[in-house]
XYZ file of C-alpha atoms in Angstrom:
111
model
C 0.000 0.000 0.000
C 1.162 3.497 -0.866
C 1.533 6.155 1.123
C -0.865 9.191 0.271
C 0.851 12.378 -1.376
C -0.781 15.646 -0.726
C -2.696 15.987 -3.911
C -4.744 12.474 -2.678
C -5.373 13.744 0.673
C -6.692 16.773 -0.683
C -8.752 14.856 -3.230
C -9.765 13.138 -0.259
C -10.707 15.956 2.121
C -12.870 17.900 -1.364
C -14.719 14.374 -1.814
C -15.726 14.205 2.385
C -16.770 18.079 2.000
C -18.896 17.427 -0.988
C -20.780 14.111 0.623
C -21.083 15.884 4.303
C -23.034 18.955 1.803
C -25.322 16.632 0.055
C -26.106 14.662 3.321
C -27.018 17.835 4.629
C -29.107 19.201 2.117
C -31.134 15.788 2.108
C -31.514 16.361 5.818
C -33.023 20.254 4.995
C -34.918 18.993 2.409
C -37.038 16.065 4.372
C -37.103 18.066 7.140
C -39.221 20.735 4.861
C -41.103 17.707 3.288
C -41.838 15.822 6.224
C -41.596 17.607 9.414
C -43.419 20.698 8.693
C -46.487 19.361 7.863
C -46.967 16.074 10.085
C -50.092 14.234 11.463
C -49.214 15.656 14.754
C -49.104 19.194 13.635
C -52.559 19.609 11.751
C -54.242 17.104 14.528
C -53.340 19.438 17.161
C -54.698 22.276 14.415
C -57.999 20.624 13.864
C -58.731 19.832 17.617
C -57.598 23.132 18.399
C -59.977 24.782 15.904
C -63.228 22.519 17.817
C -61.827 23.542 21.272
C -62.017 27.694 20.400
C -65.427 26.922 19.134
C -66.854 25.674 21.913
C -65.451 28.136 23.661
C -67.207 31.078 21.824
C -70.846 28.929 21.695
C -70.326 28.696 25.030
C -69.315 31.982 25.880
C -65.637 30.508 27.797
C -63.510 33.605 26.768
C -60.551 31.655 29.117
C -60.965 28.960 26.875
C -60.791 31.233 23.408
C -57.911 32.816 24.664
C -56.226 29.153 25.820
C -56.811 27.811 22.009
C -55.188 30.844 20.443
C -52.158 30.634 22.659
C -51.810 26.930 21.145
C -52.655 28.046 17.680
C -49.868 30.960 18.163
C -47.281 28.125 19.495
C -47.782 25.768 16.646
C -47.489 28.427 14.263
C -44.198 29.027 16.107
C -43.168 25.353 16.004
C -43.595 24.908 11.932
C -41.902 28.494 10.996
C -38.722 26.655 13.453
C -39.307 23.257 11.831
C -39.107 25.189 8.154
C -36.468 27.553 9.574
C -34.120 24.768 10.224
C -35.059 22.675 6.896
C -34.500 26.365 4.858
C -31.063 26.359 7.067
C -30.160 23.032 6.596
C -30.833 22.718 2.346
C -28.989 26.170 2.425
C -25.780 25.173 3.833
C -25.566 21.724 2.373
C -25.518 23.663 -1.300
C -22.584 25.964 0.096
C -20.748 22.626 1.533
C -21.219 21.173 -2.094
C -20.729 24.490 -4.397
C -17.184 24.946 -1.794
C -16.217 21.528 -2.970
C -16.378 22.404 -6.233
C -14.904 25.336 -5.821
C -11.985 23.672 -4.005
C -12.483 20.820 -6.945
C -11.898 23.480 -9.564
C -9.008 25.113 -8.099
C -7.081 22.122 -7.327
C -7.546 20.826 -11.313
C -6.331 24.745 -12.374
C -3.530 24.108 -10.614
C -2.677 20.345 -11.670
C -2.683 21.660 -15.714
C-alpha cells in the first residue's frame, strides 16, 4: 500500500466536503417535506380549531384565549421546523458548491 501524497489527501478531504453537503441538504430537504407538515401538527390544528369553538358557543372567553395561545405556538413550532429545513438545504448547497470550488481550483492548478 502506498503512502498518500498531498494531492490524494486533498482529493480526499474535497470528496468528504462534498458528501457531508449533500447529506445535509437531504436532511433540509425532508425536514421541509416531512416535518413541517406532520399528522401531529394539523391534529393538534384541527382539535384546536373545535376547542375555540366551543369556547365562543359557550361563551368561555378563558378557553378562546387558551386555544389561540396553542394556535400561536404551533405556528411558532412549523416556521422553526421550516427555519431549520430552509437552514439546513442552504448550507448543504454551500458545503457542495465549496467543494467544487476547491475541486476546480485544485484541477487549475494540476494543468
Amino acid at each position: 500500500m502506498s503512502s498518500l501524497n498531498p494531492y490524494a489527501v486533498v482529493l480526499i478531504v474535497i470528496a468528504v466536503l462534498f458528501v457531508i453537503g449533500l447529506i445535509t441538504f437531504i436532511a433540509g430537504v425532508l425536514v421541509l417535506t416531512l416535518r413541517s407538515a406532520s399528522a401531529d401538527v394539523k391534529n393538534l390544528a384541527s382539535q384546536t380549531a373545535r376547542l375555540a369553538q366551543k369556547g365562543l358557543v359557550e361563551e368561555m372567553s378563558g378557553l378562546v384565549g387558551n386555544a389561540s395561545t396553542l394556535v400561536d405556538a404551533m405556528n411558532q413550532l412549523v416556521r422553526t421546523t421550516r427555519g431549520i429545513g430552509i437552514f439546513l438545504a442552504i448550507l448543504g448547497m454551500l458545503l457542495m458548491g465549496f467543494a467544487c470550488y476547491l475541486a476546480l481550483q485544485v484541477y487549475t492548478i494540476n494543468l
